XYZ file of C-alpha atoms in Angstrom:
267
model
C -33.565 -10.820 24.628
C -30.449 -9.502 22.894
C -27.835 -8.243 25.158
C -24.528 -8.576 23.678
C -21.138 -8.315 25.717
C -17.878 -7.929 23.829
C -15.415 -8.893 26.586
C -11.393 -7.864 25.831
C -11.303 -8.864 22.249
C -8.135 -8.549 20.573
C -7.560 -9.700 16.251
C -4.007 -9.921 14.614
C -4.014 -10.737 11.403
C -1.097 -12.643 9.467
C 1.695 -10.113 7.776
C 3.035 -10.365 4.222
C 6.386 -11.892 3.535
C 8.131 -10.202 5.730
C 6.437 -12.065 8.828
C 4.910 -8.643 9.953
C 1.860 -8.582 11.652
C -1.827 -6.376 11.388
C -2.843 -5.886 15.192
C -6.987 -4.683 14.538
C -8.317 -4.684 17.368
C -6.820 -4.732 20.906
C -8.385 -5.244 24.232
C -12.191 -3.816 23.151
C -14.494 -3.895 25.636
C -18.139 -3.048 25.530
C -21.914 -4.265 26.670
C -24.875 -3.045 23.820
C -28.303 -3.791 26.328
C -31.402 -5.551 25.257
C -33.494 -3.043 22.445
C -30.451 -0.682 22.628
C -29.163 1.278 19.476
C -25.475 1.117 19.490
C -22.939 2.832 17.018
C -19.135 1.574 15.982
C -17.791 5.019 15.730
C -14.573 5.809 14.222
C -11.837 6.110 11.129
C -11.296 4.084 7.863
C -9.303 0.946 8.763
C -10.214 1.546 13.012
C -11.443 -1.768 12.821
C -15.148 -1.857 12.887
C -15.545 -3.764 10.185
C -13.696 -6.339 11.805
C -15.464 -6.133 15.236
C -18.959 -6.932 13.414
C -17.535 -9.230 11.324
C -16.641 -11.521 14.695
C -19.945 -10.483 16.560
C -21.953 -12.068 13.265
C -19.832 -14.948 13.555
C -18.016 -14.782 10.381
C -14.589 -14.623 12.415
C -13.157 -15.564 15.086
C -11.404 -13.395 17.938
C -7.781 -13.693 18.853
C -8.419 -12.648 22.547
C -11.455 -12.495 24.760
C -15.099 -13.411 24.071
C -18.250 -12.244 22.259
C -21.700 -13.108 24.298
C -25.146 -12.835 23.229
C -27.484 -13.277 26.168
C -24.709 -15.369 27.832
C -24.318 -17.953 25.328
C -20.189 -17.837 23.263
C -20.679 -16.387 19.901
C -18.807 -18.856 17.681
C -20.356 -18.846 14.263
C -23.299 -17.445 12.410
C -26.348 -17.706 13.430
C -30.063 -16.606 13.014
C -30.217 -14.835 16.105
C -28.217 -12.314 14.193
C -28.950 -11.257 10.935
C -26.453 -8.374 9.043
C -27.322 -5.770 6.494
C -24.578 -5.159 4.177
C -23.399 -1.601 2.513
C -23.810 -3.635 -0.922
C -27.252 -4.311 -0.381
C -25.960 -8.096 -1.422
C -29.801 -8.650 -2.609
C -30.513 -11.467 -5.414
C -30.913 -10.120 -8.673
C -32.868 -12.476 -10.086
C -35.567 -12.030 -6.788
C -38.255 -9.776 -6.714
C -38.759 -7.742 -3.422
C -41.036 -10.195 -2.300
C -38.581 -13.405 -3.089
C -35.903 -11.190 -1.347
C -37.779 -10.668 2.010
C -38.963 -14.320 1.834
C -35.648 -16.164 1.156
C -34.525 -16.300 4.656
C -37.277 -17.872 6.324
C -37.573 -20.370 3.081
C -34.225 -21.454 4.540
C -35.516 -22.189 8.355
C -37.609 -24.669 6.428
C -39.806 -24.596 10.203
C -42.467 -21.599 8.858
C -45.393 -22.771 7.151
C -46.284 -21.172 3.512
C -49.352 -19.155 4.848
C -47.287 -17.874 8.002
C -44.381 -16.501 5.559
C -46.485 -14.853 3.409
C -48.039 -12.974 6.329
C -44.898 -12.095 7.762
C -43.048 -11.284 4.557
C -46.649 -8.798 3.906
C -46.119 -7.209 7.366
C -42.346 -6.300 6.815
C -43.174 -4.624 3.300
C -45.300 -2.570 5.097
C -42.239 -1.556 7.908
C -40.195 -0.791 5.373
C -42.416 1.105 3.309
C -42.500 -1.341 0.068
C -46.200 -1.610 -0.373
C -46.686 -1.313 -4.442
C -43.186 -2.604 -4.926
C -43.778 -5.935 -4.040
C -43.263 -7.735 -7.604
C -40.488 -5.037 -8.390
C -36.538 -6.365 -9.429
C -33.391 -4.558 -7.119
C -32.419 -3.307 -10.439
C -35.849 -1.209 -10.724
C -35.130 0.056 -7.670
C -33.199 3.041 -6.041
C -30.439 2.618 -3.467
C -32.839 3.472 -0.899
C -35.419 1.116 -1.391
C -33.118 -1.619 -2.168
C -31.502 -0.910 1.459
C -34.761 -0.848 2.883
C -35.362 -4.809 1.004
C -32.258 -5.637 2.997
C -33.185 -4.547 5.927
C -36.927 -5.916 5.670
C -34.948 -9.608 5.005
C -32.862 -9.032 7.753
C -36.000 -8.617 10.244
C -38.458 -10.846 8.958
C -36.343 -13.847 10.373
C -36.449 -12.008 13.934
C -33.101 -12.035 15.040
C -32.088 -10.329 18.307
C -29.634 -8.209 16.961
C -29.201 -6.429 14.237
C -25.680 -5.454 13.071
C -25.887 -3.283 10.390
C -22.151 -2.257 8.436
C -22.254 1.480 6.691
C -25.456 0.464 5.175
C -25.777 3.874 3.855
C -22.721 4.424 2.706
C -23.228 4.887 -1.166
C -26.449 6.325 -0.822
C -26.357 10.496 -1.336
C -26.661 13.113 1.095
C -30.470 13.243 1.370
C -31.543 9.421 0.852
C -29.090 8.960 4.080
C -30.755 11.353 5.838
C -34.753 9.852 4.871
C -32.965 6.390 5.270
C -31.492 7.494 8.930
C -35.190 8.267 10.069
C -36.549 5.288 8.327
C -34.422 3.282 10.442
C -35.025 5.013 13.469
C -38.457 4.716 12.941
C -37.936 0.577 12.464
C -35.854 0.378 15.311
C -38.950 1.857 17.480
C -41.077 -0.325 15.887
C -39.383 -3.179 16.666
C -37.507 -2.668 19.476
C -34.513 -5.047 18.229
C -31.051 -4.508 19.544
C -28.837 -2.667 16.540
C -25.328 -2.261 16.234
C -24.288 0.145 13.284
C -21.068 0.514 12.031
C -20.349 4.180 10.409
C -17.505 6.910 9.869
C -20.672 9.412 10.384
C -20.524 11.478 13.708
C -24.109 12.651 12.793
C -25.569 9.847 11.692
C -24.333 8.102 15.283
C -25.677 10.945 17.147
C -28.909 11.092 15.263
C -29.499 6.982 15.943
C -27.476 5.655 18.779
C -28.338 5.065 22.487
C -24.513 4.616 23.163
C -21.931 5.549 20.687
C -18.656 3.210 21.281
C -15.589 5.529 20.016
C -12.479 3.323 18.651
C -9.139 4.600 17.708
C -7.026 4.122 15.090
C -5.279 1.117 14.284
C -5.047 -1.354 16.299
C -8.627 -0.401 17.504
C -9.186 0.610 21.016
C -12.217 1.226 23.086
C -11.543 5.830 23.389
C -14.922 6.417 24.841
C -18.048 4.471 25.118
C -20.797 7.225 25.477
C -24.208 7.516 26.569
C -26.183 9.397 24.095
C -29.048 11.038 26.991
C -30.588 13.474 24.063
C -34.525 13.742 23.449
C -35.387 11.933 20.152
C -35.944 13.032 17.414
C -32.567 14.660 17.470
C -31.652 17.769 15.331
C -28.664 19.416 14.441
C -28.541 22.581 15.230
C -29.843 21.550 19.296
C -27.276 22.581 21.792
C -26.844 19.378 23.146
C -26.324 17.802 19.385
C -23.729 20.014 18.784
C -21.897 19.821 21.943
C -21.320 15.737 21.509
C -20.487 16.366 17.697
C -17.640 18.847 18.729
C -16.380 16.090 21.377
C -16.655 13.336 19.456
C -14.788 15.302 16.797
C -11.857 15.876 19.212
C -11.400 12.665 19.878
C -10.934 11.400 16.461
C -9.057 13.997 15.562
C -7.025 13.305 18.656
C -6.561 17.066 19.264
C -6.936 17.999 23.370
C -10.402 17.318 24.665
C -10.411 19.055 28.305
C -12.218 21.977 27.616
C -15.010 20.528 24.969
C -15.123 17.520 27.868
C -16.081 19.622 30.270
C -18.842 21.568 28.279
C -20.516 18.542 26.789
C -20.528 16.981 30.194
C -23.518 19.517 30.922
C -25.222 17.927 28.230
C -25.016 14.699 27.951
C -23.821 11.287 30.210
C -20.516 9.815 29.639
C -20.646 5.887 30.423
């Protein structure tokens, strides 16, 4: 299971010299259901970084609560692994060594047992061939796609996932975008991805959770109800893109509301 329930949770940080303070988040609410794809939608600085920074555990809310299947999310823990933007892959590790380091350091798998599931998630990703291969022979692509591989073999129940491609050019993203849509179909984990993409949220996401600027704030949590795989130029794709648009560009949304209501569910 992997339902995750973000309940009210508000971050200030601490302000320079002047005692002034950095409100990040304020009040979010949300629920991401068991196997769902979920995207953190929304401006540099909106704080999504900082909301799956507290959902892996790395911080600590302010205000409210962070659940995972019921149980107070309070540090890290193996039940949710992260994939970074930087990759954050050892060197010095082949692909192989990269995918196997985490469940080396469960110290509960026996050696036959990781080698078979290290094997199977070369083969999710796509890796097959590359298996004695450095990151620094590889691209961007398939060094994202040893991160990811790492993050899964330990089977967490969710996934959070933070711009992971982010430096990667126009058409790896796109390749990488199906790739992962592919894995998460596969393996029917809960994902949460962070992004500043309104395509790449449409093209992945169940749900698509809309924050404003600074502090962040829940604007819409939306229901993405469109037939998979999704392509651009569909009506329905381009109705949520111009909605989603006006609502980070905070320009009036009546009108564009009202026609992408016909298309797709708002939650």
């Amino acid at each position: 299971m992997g339902t995750l329930i973000v309940d009210r949770v508000g971050k200030t940080y601490p302000g320079n010299k002047t005692g002034e303070q950095t409100v990040a988040l304020d009040g979010v609410s949300f629920t991401v259901a068991d196997n769902e794809f979920c995207a953190l939608l929304g401006h540099s600085g909106c704080g999504k970084t900082t909301l799956l920074n507290l959902i892996a555990g790395f911080e600590q809310p302010g205000s409210g609560s962070i659940t995972l299947d019921g149980v107070p999310v309070r540090r890290p823990g193996r039940e949710r692994a992260v994939v970074f933007q930087d990759y954050a892959l050892f060197p010095w590790l082949t692909v192989e060594g990269n995918i196997r380091f985490g469940l080396e350091t469960q110290g509960r798998i026996a050696a036959g047992e990781r080698q078979r599931i290290v094997d199977e998630h070369i083969r999710l990703v796509g890796l097959a061939g590359f298996e004695r291969h450095l990151p620094h022979q590889l691209s961007g692509g398939m060094r994202q796609r040893v991160a990811i591989a790492r993050a899964l073999a330990t089977d967490p129940q969710v996934l959070l996932l933070d711009e992971p491609f982010a430096a990667l050019d126009a058409q790896n993203r796109l390749l990488m975008q199906d790739e992962l849509a592919r894995i998460w179909a596969s393996e029917t984990k809960t994902m949460l991805l962070v992004t500043h993409s309104i395509e790449e949220a449409i093209r992945l996401a169940d749900r698509i959770v809309v924050l404003s600027r600074r502090p962040g704030r829940v604007r819409e949590n939306i229901v993405v109800d469109l037939p998979r795989p999704r392509h651009e130029d569909s009506a329905g794709f381009i109705a949520l893109r111009r909605h989603i648009r006006n609502l980070l560009n905070d320009e009036p949304a009546d009108q564009l509301a009202v026609e992408a209501a016909s298309v797709f569910p708002l939650a």
